[in-house]
PDB file of C-alpha atoms in Angstrom:
ATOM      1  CA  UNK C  28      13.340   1.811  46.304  1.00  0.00           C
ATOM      2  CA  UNK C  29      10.006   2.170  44.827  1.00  0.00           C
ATOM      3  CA  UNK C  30       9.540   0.397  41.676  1.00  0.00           C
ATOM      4  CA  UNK C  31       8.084   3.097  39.730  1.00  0.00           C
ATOM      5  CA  UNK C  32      11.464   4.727  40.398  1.00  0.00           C
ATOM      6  CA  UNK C  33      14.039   1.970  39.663  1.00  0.00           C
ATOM      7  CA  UNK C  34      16.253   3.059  36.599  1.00  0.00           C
ATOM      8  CA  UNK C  35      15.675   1.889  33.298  1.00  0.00           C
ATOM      9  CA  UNK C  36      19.090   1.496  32.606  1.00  0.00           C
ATOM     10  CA  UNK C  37      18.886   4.805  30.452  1.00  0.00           C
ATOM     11  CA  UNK C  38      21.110   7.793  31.347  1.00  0.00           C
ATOM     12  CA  UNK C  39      17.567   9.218  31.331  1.00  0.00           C
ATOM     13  CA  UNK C  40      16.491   8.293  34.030  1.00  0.00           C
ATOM     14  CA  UNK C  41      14.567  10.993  35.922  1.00  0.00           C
ATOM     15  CA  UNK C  42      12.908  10.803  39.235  1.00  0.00           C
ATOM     16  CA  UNK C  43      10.327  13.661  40.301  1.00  0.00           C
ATOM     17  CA  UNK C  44      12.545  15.655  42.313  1.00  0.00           C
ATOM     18  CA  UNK C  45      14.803  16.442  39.401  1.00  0.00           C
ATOM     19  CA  UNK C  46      15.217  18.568  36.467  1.00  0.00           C
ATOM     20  CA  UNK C  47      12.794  17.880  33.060  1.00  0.00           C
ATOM     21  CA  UNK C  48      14.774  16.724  30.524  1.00  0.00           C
ATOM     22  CA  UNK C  49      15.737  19.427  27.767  1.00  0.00           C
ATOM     23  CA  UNK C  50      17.175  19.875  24.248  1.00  0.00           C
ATOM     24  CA  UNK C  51      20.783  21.459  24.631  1.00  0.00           C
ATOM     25  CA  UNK C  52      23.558  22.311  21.502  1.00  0.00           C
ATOM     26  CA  UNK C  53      27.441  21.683  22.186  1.00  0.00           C
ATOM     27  CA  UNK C  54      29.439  23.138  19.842  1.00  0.00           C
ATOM     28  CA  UNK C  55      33.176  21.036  20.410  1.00  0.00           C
ATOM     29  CA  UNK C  56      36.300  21.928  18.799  1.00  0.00           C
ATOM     30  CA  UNK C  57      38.889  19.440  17.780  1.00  0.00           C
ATOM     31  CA  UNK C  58      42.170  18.094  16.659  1.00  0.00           C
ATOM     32  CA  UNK C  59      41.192  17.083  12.906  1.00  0.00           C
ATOM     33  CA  UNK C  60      42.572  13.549  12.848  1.00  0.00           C
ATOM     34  CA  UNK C  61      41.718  10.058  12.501  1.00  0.00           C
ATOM     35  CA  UNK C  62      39.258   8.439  15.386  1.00  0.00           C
ATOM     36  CA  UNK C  63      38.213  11.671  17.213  1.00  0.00           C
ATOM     37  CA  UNK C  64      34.762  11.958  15.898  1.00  0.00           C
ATOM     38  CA  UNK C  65      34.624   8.099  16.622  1.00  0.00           C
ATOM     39  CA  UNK C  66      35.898   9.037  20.381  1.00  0.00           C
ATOM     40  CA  UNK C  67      33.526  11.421  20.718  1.00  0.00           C
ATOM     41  CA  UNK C  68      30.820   9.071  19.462  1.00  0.00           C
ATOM     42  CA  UNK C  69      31.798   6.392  21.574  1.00  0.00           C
ATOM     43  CA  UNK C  70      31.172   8.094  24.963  1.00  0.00           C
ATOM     44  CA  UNK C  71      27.598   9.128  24.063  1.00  0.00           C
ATOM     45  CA  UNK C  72      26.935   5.366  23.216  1.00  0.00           C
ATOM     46  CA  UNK C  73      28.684   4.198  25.813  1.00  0.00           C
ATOM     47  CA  UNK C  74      26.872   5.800  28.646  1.00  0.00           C
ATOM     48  CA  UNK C  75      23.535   5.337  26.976  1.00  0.00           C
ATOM     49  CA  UNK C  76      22.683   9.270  26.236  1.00  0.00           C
ATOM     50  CA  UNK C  77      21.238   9.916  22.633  1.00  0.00           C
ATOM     51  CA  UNK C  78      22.373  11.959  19.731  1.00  0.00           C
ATOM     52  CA  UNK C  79      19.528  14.157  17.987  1.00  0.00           C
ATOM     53  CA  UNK C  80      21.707  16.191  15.587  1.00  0.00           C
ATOM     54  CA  UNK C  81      25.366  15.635  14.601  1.00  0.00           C
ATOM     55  CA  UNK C  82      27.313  17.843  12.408  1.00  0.00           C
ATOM     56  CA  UNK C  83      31.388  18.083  11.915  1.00  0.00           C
ATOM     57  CA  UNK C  84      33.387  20.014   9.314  1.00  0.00           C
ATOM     58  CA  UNK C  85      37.266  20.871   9.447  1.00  0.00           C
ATOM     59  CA  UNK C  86      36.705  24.946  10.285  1.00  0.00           C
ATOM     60  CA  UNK C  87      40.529  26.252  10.442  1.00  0.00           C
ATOM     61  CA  UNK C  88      42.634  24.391   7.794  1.00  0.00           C
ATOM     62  CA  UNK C  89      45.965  25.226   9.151  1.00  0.00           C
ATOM     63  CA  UNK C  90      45.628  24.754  12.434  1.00  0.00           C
ATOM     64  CA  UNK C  91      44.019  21.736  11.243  1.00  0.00           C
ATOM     65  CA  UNK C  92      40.920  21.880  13.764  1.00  0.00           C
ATOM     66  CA  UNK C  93      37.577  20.389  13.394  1.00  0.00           C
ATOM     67  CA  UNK C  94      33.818  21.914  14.762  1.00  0.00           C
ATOM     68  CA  UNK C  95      31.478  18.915  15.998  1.00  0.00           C
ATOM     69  CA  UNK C  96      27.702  20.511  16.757  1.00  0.00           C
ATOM     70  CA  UNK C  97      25.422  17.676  18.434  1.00  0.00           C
ATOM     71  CA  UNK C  98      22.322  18.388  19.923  1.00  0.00           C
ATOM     72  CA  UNK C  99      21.451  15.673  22.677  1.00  0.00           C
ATOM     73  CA  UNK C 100      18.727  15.557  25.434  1.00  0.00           C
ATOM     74  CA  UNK C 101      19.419  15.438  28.865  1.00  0.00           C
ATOM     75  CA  UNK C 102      18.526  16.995  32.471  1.00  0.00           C
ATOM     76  CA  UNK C 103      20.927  19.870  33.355  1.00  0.00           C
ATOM     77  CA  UNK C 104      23.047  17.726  35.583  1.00  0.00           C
ATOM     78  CA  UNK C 105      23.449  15.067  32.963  1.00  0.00           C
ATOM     79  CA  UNK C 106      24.456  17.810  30.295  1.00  0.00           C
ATOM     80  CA  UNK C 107      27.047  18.847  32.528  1.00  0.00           C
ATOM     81  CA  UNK C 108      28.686  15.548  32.985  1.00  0.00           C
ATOM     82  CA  UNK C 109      28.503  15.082  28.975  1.00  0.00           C
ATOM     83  CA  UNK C 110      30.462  18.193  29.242  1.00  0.00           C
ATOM     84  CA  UNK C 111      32.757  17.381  31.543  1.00  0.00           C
ATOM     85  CA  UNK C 112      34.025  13.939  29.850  1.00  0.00           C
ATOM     86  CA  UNK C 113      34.069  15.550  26.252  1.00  0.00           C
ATOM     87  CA  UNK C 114      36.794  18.040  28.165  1.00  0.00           C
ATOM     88  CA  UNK C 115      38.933  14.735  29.517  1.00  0.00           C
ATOM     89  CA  UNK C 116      39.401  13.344  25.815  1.00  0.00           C
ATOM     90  CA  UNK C 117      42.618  14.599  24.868  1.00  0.00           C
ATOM     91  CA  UNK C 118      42.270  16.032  21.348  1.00  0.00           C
ATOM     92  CA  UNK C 119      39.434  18.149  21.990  1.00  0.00           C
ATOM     93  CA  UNK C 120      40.250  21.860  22.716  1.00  0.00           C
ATOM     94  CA  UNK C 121      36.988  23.637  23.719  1.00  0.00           C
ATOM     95  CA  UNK C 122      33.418  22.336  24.683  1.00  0.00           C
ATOM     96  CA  UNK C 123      30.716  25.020  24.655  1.00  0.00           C
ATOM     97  CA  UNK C 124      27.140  24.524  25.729  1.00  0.00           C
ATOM     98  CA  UNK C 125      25.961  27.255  23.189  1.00  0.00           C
ATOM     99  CA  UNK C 126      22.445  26.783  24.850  1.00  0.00           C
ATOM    100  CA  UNK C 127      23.752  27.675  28.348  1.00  0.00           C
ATOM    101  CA  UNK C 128      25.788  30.708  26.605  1.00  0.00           C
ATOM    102  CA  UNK C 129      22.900  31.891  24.874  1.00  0.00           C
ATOM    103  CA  UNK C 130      20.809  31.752  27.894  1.00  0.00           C
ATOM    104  CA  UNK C 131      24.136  33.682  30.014  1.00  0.00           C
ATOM    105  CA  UNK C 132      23.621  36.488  26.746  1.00  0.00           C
ATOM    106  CA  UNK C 133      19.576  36.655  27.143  1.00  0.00           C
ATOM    107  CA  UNK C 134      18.749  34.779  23.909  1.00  0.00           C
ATOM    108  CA  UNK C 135      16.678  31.819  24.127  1.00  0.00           C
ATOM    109  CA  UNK C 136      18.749  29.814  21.737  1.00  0.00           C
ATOM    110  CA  UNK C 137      21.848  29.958  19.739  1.00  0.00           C
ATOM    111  CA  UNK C 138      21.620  30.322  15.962  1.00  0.00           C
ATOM    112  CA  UNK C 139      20.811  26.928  14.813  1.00  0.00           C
ATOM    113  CA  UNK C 140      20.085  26.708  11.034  1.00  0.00           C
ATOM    114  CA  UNK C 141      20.209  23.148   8.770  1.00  0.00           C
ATOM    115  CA  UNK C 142      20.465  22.244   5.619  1.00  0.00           C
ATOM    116  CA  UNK C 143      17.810  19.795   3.664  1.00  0.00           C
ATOM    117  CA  UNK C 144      17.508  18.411  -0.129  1.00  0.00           C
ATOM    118  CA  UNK C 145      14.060  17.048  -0.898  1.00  0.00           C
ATOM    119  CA  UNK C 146      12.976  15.526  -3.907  1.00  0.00           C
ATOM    120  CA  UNK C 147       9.801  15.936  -4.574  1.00  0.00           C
ATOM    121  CA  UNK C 148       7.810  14.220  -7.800  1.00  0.00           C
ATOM    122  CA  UNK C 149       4.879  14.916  -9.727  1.00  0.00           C
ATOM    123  CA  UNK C 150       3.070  16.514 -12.808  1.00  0.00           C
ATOM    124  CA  UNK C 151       0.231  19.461 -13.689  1.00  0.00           C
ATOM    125  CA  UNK C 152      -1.253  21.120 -10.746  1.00  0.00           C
ATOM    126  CA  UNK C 153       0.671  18.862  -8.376  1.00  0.00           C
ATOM    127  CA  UNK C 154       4.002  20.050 -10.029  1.00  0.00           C
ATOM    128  CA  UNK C 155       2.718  23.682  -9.960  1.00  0.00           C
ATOM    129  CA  UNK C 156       1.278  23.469  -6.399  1.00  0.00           C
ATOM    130  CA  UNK C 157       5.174  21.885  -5.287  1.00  0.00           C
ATOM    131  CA  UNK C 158       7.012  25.014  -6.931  1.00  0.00           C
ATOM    132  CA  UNK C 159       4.339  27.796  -5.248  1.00  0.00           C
ATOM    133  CA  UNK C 160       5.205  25.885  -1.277  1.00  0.00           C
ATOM    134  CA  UNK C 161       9.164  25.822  -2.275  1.00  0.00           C
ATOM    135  CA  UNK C 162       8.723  29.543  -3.232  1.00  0.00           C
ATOM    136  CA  UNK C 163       6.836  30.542  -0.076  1.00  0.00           C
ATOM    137  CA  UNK C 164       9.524  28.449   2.042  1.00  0.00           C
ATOM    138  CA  UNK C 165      12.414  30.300   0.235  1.00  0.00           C
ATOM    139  CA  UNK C 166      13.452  26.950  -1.102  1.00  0.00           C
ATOM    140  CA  UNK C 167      15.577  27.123  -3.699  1.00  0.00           C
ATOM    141  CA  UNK C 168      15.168  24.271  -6.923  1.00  0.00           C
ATOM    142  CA  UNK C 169      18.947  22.827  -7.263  1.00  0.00           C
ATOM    143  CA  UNK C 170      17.668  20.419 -10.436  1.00  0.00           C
ATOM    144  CA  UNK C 171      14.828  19.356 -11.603  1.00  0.00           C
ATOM    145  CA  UNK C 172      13.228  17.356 -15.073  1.00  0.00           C
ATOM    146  CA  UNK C 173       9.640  16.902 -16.052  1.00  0.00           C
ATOM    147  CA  UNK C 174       9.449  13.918 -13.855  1.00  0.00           C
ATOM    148  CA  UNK C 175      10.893  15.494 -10.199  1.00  0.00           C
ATOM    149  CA  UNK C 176      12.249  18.573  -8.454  1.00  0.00           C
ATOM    150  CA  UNK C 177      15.280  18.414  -6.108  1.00  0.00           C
ATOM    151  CA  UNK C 178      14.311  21.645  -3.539  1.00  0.00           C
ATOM    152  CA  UNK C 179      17.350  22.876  -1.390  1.00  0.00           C
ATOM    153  CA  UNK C 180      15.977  24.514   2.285  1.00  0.00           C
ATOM    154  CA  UNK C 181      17.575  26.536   4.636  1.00  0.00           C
ATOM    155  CA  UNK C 182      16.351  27.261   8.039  1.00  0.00           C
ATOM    156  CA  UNK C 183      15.468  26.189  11.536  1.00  0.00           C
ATOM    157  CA  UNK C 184      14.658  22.679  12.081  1.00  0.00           C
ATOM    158  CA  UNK C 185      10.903  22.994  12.826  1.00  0.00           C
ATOM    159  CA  UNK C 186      11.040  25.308   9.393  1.00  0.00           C
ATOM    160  CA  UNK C 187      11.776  22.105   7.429  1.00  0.00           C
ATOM    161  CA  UNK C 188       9.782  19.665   9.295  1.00  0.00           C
ATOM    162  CA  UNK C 189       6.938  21.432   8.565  1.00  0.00           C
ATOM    163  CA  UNK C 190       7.839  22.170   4.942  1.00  0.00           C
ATOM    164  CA  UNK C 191       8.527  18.082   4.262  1.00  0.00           C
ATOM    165  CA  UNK C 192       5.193  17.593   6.379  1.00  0.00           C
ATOM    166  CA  UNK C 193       3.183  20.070   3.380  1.00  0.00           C
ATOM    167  CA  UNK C 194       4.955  18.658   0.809  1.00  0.00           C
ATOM    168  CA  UNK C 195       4.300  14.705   1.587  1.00  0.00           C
ATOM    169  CA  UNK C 196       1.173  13.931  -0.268  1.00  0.00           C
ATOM    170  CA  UNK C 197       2.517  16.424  -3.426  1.00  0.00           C
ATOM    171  CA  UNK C 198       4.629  13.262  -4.019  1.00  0.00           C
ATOM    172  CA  UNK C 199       7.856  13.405  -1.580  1.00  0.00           C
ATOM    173  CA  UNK C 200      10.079  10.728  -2.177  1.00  0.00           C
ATOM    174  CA  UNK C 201      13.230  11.531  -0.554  1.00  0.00           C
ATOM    175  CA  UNK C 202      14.752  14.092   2.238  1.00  0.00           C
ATOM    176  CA  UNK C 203      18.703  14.219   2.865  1.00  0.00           C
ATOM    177  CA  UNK C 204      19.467  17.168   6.290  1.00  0.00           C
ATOM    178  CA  UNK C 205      23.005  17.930   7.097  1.00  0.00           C
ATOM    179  CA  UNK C 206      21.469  18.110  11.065  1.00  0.00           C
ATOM    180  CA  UNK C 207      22.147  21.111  12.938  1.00  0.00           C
ATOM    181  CA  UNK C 208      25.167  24.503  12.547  1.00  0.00           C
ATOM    182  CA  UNK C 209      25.220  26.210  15.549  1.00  0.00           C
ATOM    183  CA  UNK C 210      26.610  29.520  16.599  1.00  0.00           C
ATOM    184  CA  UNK C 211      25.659  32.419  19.076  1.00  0.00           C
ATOM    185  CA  UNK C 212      25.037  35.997  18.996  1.00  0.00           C
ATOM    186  CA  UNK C 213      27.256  38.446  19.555  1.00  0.00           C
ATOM    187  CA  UNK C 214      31.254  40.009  19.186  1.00  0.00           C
ATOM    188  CA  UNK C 215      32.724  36.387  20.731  1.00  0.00           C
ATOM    189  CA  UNK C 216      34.053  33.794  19.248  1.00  0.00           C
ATOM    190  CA  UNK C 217      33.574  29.944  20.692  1.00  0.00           C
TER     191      UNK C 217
END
């Protein structure tokens, strides 16, 4: 084997006759009990592939079931086999590439929206300059004093990238993001 194409050791690895790499959404329903999100977890870690977004929330109380949305990076064949061993663990119901099923419905992407708080300081024209970007973003100002807003933003991920990139040097001190909710279009449920 050629050296330039010995694995890294990554689940990444990619030699030039395969796939590129891409960004894909799984949307996983699952018992909600102790140790499944740590299950879950587990098998990205433990075959080296990489989390970008994670997001889990009990959706249907009574039936006591659980919606995990991670967005991970992989070639189509790796993304797959993700797929594939999420469906062996034993309380997980449903695994849905919502990226695949968009692409199946002629979207380019599911509906992917996040959540972000970001405090922002600052005083006079600074101040005033912070309040004019949070109203052009749609962000909305969940407290603030004379000293520091706290800006809530809803949107798509680039949306708030770009919105904590503006506000940096206006005197950003701290971001929190929930990571990504994911759903498709259309009458169909998961």
């Amino acid at each position: 084997m050629n050296a330039h194409l010995q694995p890294t050791g990554s689940a990444y690895f990619i030699s030039p006759e395969t796939a590129a790499a891409e960004s894909h959404t799984l949307s996983i329903l699952v018992d909600n009990e102790p140790g499944v999100l740590a299950r879950v977890i587990g098998l990205f870690s433990g075959r080296g592939y990489n989390i970008e977004s994670l997001t889990v929330s009990e959706t249907e109380h009574q039936a006591h079931l659980s919606r995990i949305t991670i967005v991970t990076r992989g070639t189509p064949h790796v993304l797959e086999q993700i797929k594939a061993q999420l469906e062996r663990i034993v309380p997980v119901h449903r695994v849905v590439d919502l990226t695949v099923r968009a692409r199946e419905l002629g979207q380019e992407r599911p509906i992917e929206r996040e959540v972000a708080l970001i405090k922002v300081v600052g005083e006079g024209e600074t101040r005033a300059e912070t309040l004019r970007l949070a109203d052009a973003f749609h962000a909305k100002v969940v407290d603030a004093t004379v000293e520091h807003f706290i800006l809530e933003l809803t949107g798509k991920s680039s949306k708030i990238d770009q919105f904590v990139a503006i506000v940096k040097p206006l005197g950003l001190i701290e971001v929190c993001r929930t990571g990504i909710a994911a759903m498709n279009r259309g009458s169909q449920g998961m």
